[in-house]
Amino acid sequence: MKTLLTGGAGYIGSHTAVAMLEAGHEVAVVDNYYNSSPEAIRRVEQITGKSVTLYEADAADKEKMREILKAEMPDCIIHFAGLKAVGESVAKPTEYYRNNIDTTLTLLEVMKELGLTNFVFSSSATVYGEDNVPPFLETMPKGACTNPYGWTKWMQEQILRDAEFASNDTLSVVLLRYFNPVGAHESGMIGEDPQGIPNNLMPYISQVAVGRRDHLTVFGDDYDTPDGTCRRDYIHVMDLAEGHVRAAEYAVSHKGTEVFNLGTGNPYSVLDMVNAFSKACGHQVKYEIGPRRAGDVQDSWANADKAKAVLHWEAKRGIDEICRDAWKWQSNNPQGYGE
Ligand code: NAD
Ligand code: UD1
């Protein structure tokens, strides 16, 4: 199968490129390097010993995308390209709506022109919002999102459903709702490389462990959970990547819209993750308890039964492997790709 990954130089895209190549599929990547570096793809090629066709382009540039998609004619497009920082989306909502929604609309329009039919989309557990109680099931109503980033995912899901509905059974759309992607490829050659101060827990812990930051602030220990800290469904990025291989294979052999949670079904608290990481790196990761972060939900985890039943996929790696691989990436690349 020929796949085209928008945003393929990013964190999840680069790991998916490895999984795709290892499964015997071809990979082309379109990225504007807004939040990534072509170095990630060079390393994907090193890990797999296979080559990737790389295009530097904005996925919302219709003429450019027409040219690229015409040249590639992929069996399946996996659309990772997007802006994803929750706090930034509150400060720059129009940039988020423009980039995230425009890329999806552009791809749908060009796909229609060229007769391309299969699309896998990076959605998020954030669409369950504040109104649902975990474990989250795909059939639960999408909730009230707490920020513009979440709304862009919610809206893109709706746009894709509507386009598929109108396509008279020609389009295939797979919506993947990721829980908390963490960890790195086991080689330690590719991993998450956030710009500036990390917003998310695992990159922050990694940077404290490697000495780039003094300590982690735990956002609240007064939640109604066993240790008082929030619980999440942390999924190893290579498990997530393998989920995309199954999803793309499913997309090319079915029509219609399907939505799948990609999570482990197992919740862990913030302090569970600090302790597991401390074990992996061989020293205590320093932390202090701070106030709650606005917008945080207490609990979020998946019911991942549908992906297991339909895609024959389930997460295999646990938090010890997550922390081992994240530490390998961080300790081998203390400044990320920027060295
Ligand atoms: P990332 O920022 O590492 O990757 C996104 C990539 O898209 C980057 O390489 C960036 O340069 C590129 N990009 C952005 N806008 C572009 C455009 N207009 N044209 C071309 N390239 C563009 O993020 P990630 O963590 O790999 O996330 C991938 C996708 O998964 C995103 O859509 C994100 O919203 C979604 N997602 C991520 C998480 C997470 O925790 N990482 C959770 C749920 C959903
Ligand atoms: C965040 C986003 C969510 C997005 C998801 C992608 C927010 C409010 N939500 O979710 O929309 O889909 O990333 O993975 O940003 N924590 C600390 N200290 C820190 C950082 C985090 O204690 O310095 C805690 C948080 O309070 C939370 C947990 O760690 O309980 C995980 O946080 P994070 O990695 O930011 O992910 P989410 O909040 O689940």
XYZ file of C-alpha atoms and ligand atoms in Angstrom:
422
model
C 0.000 0.000 0.000
C 1.145 3.536 -0.813
C 0.574 5.936 2.081
C 0.948 9.698 2.334
C 1.448 11.168 5.802
C 0.742 14.880 6.250
C 2.694 16.089 9.300
C 4.774 12.938 8.954
C 7.951 14.565 10.314
C 6.216 15.216 13.649
C 6.157 13.083 16.766
C 3.393 10.589 15.963
C 3.882 10.789 12.170
C 7.566 9.837 12.294
C 6.852 6.799 14.489
C 4.006 5.803 12.192
C 6.350 6.097 9.216
C 8.614 3.502 10.878
C 5.691 1.148 11.563
C 4.358 1.543 7.996
C 7.729 0.849 6.394
C 8.277 -2.137 8.677
C 4.871 -3.500 7.656
C 6.023 -3.344 4.008
C 4.088 -0.222 2.945
C 5.432 2.789 1.033
C 5.577 6.171 2.746
C 5.552 9.742 1.409
C 5.577 12.652 3.863
C 4.303 16.229 3.488
C 5.390 18.631 6.221
C 6.038 22.369 6.508
C 8.343 21.812 9.544
C 6.328 24.263 11.625
C 6.877 21.984 14.620
C 9.410 19.441 13.361
C 12.601 18.822 11.495
C 13.482 16.799 8.370
C 16.106 15.147 10.596
C 13.294 12.972 12.024
C 12.693 11.464 8.586
C 16.415 10.931 8.002
C 16.399 8.896 11.212
C 13.277 6.964 10.156
C 15.238 5.936 7.068
C 18.201 4.904 9.227
C 16.032 2.811 11.554
C 14.216 0.999 8.765
C 16.858 0.950 6.007
C 14.087 2.133 3.644
C 13.503 5.456 1.934
C 10.737 7.998 2.364
C 9.640 10.503 -0.291
C 9.716 13.860 1.459
C 7.851 17.026 0.390
C 8.216 20.363 2.152
C 4.784 21.932 1.741
C 1.817 23.383 3.578
C -1.031 20.875 3.552
C -3.461 23.791 3.121
C -1.763 24.911 -0.123
C -4.201 23.526 -2.660
C -2.059 23.870 -5.781
C 0.931 22.287 -4.103
C -1.175 19.459 -2.636
C -2.757 18.809 -6.050
C 0.729 18.497 -7.551
C 1.968 16.193 -4.760
C -1.101 13.977 -4.606
C -1.143 13.676 -8.410
C 2.466 12.526 -8.334
C 1.893 10.088 -5.468
C -1.725 8.880 -5.941
C -1.618 7.260 -2.483
C -3.947 4.426 -1.515
C -4.403 6.113 1.853
C -3.772 9.574 3.314
C -3.080 9.830 7.044
C -3.650 13.386 8.167
C -1.444 14.235 11.167
C -0.654 17.838 10.173
C -2.092 20.267 12.666
C -1.418 22.614 15.533
C -1.822 20.893 18.888
C -0.888 23.082 21.861
C -3.984 23.580 23.999
C -2.833 26.761 25.781
C -1.642 28.351 22.532
C -4.988 27.561 20.906
C -6.728 29.704 23.537
C -4.379 32.598 22.734
C -4.453 32.112 18.918
C -7.834 30.594 18.075
C -8.050 31.838 14.484
C -4.627 30.365 13.625
C -5.785 27.027 15.041
C -9.129 27.007 13.238
C -7.476 28.157 9.995
C -4.633 25.653 9.966
C -6.432 22.583 11.286
C -9.666 22.960 9.359
C -8.148 24.376 6.164
C -5.765 21.419 5.800
C -8.639 18.944 6.091
C -10.860 20.821 3.622
C -8.005 21.166 1.138
C -7.206 17.464 1.280
C -10.868 16.500 0.830
C -11.244 18.804 -2.183
C -8.111 17.558 -3.915
C -8.937 13.929 -3.119
C -12.302 14.406 -4.822
C -10.695 15.931 -7.926
C -8.236 13.060 -8.217
C -10.555 10.223 -7.192
C -8.588 9.383 -4.035
C -10.793 7.678 -1.491
C -9.145 6.623 1.776
C -8.461 8.901 4.738
C -7.282 8.329 8.301
C -7.547 11.249 10.722
C -5.690 12.106 13.957
C -8.454 12.968 16.372
C -8.202 13.115 20.132
C -9.861 11.914 23.316
C -10.355 15.627 23.949
C -13.623 15.354 21.907
C -15.209 13.482 24.855
C -15.052 16.821 26.661
C -16.115 17.291 30.262
C -19.542 15.687 30.168
C -18.688 12.002 29.757
C -17.435 9.568 32.409
C -14.549 7.190 31.598
C -13.893 4.650 30.270
C -14.811 6.564 27.112
C -16.693 4.622 24.443
C -16.804 5.709 20.789
C -20.602 5.787 20.964
C -20.657 8.411 23.718
C -21.752 11.839 22.503
C -18.947 14.242 21.730
C -18.837 16.554 24.738
C -18.313 20.227 25.292
C -14.661 20.888 24.425
C -12.734 23.130 26.792
C -10.511 24.921 24.249
C -10.248 25.875 20.531
C -7.815 23.007 19.796
C -10.444 20.523 21.004
C -13.131 22.218 18.925
C -10.978 21.964 15.783
C -10.787 18.182 16.292
C -14.532 18.011 16.943
C -15.252 20.062 13.795
C -12.824 18.131 11.606
C -14.498 14.882 12.651
C -17.858 16.342 11.624
C -16.543 17.656 8.282
C -15.086 14.236 7.467
C -18.318 12.423 8.410
C -20.349 14.805 6.226
C -17.974 14.449 3.258
C -18.077 10.666 3.513
C -21.880 10.683 3.810
C -22.162 12.772 0.642
C -19.737 10.614 -1.311
C -22.192 7.819 -2.192
C -20.065 5.097 -0.686
C -16.864 6.106 -2.432
C -14.968 7.549 0.559
C -13.562 5.657 3.507
C -12.872 7.694 6.644
C -11.267 6.358 9.811
C -11.273 8.700 12.802
C -8.692 7.754 15.429
C -9.160 9.220 18.896
C -5.784 9.103 20.602
C -5.498 9.105 24.360
C -2.094 10.242 25.746
C 0.696 9.308 23.302
C 4.060 9.040 25.083
C 7.407 7.252 24.848
C 9.684 6.872 21.844
C 10.951 4.319 19.350
C 12.968 1.689 21.236
C 16.129 2.671 19.312
C 16.054 6.067 21.068
C 16.702 7.679 17.652
C 13.317 9.376 17.276
C 11.035 10.802 19.938
C 9.037 13.813 21.068
C 10.871 17.121 20.668
C 8.657 19.928 21.993
C 9.695 23.532 21.312
C 10.148 25.662 24.447
C 8.700 24.682 27.803
C 6.756 21.414 27.461
C 3.024 21.600 28.172
C 2.579 17.860 28.547
C 3.568 15.665 31.431
C 5.958 13.128 29.928
C 8.244 15.513 28.029
C 8.380 17.670 31.152
C 9.377 14.719 33.345
C 12.015 13.685 30.759
C 13.537 17.164 30.739
C 13.697 17.251 34.548
C 15.335 13.802 34.536
C 17.990 14.912 32.036
C 18.714 18.128 33.950
C 17.188 20.657 31.532
C 14.586 21.707 34.145
C 14.763 21.802 37.931
C 11.528 20.107 38.942
C 8.074 19.080 37.806
C 5.040 20.862 39.203
C 2.257 18.353 39.780
C -0.991 20.120 38.949
C -3.073 19.297 42.038
C -3.124 16.417 44.511
C -6.637 16.983 45.816
C -8.592 15.088 43.142
C -10.885 12.214 44.075
C -8.361 9.534 43.007
C -6.277 7.070 45.072
C -3.228 9.391 45.319
C -5.099 12.646 44.656
C -3.540 13.272 41.205
C -5.305 13.035 37.814
C -5.423 9.776 35.890
C -4.773 9.316 32.159
C -4.436 6.564 29.578
C -0.766 6.769 28.516
C -0.164 4.877 25.282
C 3.272 4.018 23.870
C 3.749 5.888 20.602
C 4.840 2.688 18.802
C 1.605 0.965 19.859
C -0.220 4.000 18.499
C 1.855 3.839 15.287
C 0.958 0.176 14.790
C -2.699 1.151 15.287
C -2.331 3.447 12.240
C -1.045 0.586 10.112
C -4.166 -1.423 10.974
C -6.404 1.606 10.475
C -4.983 2.363 7.017
C -5.285 -1.295 5.992
C -8.885 -1.185 7.208
C -9.603 2.066 5.342
C -8.518 0.680 1.972
C -10.729 -2.391 2.334
C -13.950 -0.765 3.668
C -16.216 2.159 2.878
C -17.986 4.486 5.292
C -16.905 6.282 8.462
C -15.545 4.430 11.478
C -14.215 5.838 14.722
C -11.793 4.059 17.033
C -10.291 4.878 20.394
C -6.562 4.188 20.485
C -5.717 3.770 24.147
C -4.716 1.032 26.550
C -7.781 1.070 28.802
C -5.485 1.395 31.858
C -5.395 4.625 33.861
C -2.254 5.826 35.656
C -1.869 8.843 37.907
C 0.671 11.655 37.576
C 2.615 10.218 40.522
C 2.541 6.710 38.980
C 4.295 8.187 35.940
C 6.844 10.114 38.056
C 7.665 6.908 39.952
C 7.919 4.740 36.814
C 10.190 7.320 35.160
C 12.389 7.595 38.263
C 12.855 3.820 38.130
C 13.731 3.936 34.420
C 16.291 6.748 34.698
C 17.818 5.495 37.949
C 17.214 8.592 40.079
C 14.240 10.332 41.689
C 12.600 12.867 39.390
C 12.169 15.967 41.544
C 8.614 17.300 41.860
C 6.517 19.728 43.870
C 2.779 19.811 44.308
C 1.168 22.905 42.811
C -2.386 24.116 42.172
C -4.750 22.465 39.720
C -4.381 23.434 36.021
C -7.466 25.131 34.591
C -9.296 22.910 32.107
C -7.914 19.581 33.379
C -10.351 16.713 33.735
C -9.815 14.407 36.699
C -9.970 11.144 34.761
C -9.603 10.114 31.127
C -9.165 6.621 29.796
C -10.366 4.554 26.894
C -12.553 1.619 26.320
C -10.444 0.201 23.463
C -12.539 -2.905 22.785
C -13.689 -1.758 19.350
C -10.151 -1.394 17.971
C -9.371 -4.858 19.285
C -12.485 -6.435 17.765
C -12.436 -4.664 14.388
C -8.801 -3.686 13.731
C -7.329 -6.654 15.635
C -5.108 -4.159 17.408
C -4.332 -3.614 21.048
C -1.599 -1.794 22.940
C 1.104 -4.196 24.067
C 3.589 -1.965 25.877
C 3.198 -0.810 29.487
C 4.446 2.176 31.469
C 7.855 0.619 32.200
C 8.577 0.315 28.455
C 7.169 3.808 27.903
C 9.558 5.301 30.466
C 12.533 3.172 29.337
C 12.147 4.308 25.707
C 11.393 7.945 26.581
C 14.532 7.995 28.734
C 16.634 6.416 25.974
C 15.495 9.111 23.520
C 15.952 11.972 26.017
C 19.333 10.840 27.355
C 20.724 10.173 23.851
C 19.307 13.474 22.533
C 19.197 15.917 25.474
C 18.366 18.823 23.120
C 16.069 16.774 20.866
C 16.828 17.039 17.121
C 18.342 20.465 17.695
C 21.866 19.270 18.451
P 3.551 17.313 15.980
O 3.422 18.784 16.142
O 4.788 16.650 16.433
O 3.263 16.905 14.476
C 2.422 17.646 13.628
C 3.199 17.898 12.344
O 2.374 18.619 11.420
C 4.475 18.724 12.553
O 5.544 18.066 11.920
C 4.158 20.061 11.886
O 5.315 20.665 11.368
C 3.177 19.626 10.817
N 2.247 20.651 10.339
C 1.447 21.467 11.076
N 0.695 22.224 10.241
C 1.035 21.880 8.979
C 0.588 22.283 7.689
N -0.343 23.236 7.537
N 1.136 21.692 6.589
C 2.085 20.737 6.727
N 2.544 20.305 7.916
C 2.011 20.871 9.036
O 2.277 16.653 16.721
P 1.960 15.135 17.023
O 1.992 14.964 18.498
O 2.752 14.243 16.165
O 0.437 15.103 16.599
C 0.003 14.666 15.320
C -1.496 14.821 15.224
O -2.113 14.074 16.262
C -1.984 16.267 15.391
O -3.069 16.476 14.511
C -2.449 16.308 16.832
O -3.448 17.271 17.036
C -3.005 14.903 16.997
N -3.016 14.464 18.407
C -1.860 14.497 19.133
C -1.869 14.112 20.462
C -0.602 14.171 21.295
O -0.693 14.125 22.525
N 0.585 14.253 20.721
C -3.053 13.655 21.054
C -4.222 13.608 20.278
C -4.182 14.011 18.941
C -3.515 17.396 27.063
C -4.550 18.337 26.532
C -5.520 17.572 25.657
C -4.769 16.852 24.557
C -3.733 15.949 25.185
C -2.900 15.287 24.146
C -4.679 20.109 28.224
C -5.558 20.768 29.240
N -5.212 19.026 27.625
O -4.169 16.432 27.819
O -6.477 18.441 25.099
O -5.650 16.082 23.769
O -2.865 16.741 26.005
O -2.089 14.337 24.732
O -3.589 20.561 27.931
N 0.599 17.494 34.501
C 1.272 17.934 35.627
N 2.352 18.747 35.449
C 2.790 19.160 34.218
C 2.093 18.708 33.066
C 0.982 17.866 33.240
O 0.907 17.579 36.747
O 3.763 19.921 34.130
C -0.561 16.590 34.671
C -1.855 17.175 34.141
O -2.506 17.913 35.124
C -2.613 15.899 33.755
C -1.508 14.901 33.379
O -0.302 15.418 33.945
O -3.268 15.395 34.897
C -1.346 14.759 31.870
O -1.210 16.050 31.320
P -0.861 16.297 29.766
O 0.312 15.484 29.393
O -0.795 17.768 29.556
O -2.099 15.664 29.002
P -3.674 15.932 29.183
O -3.948 16.976 30.172
O -4.314 14.610 29.393
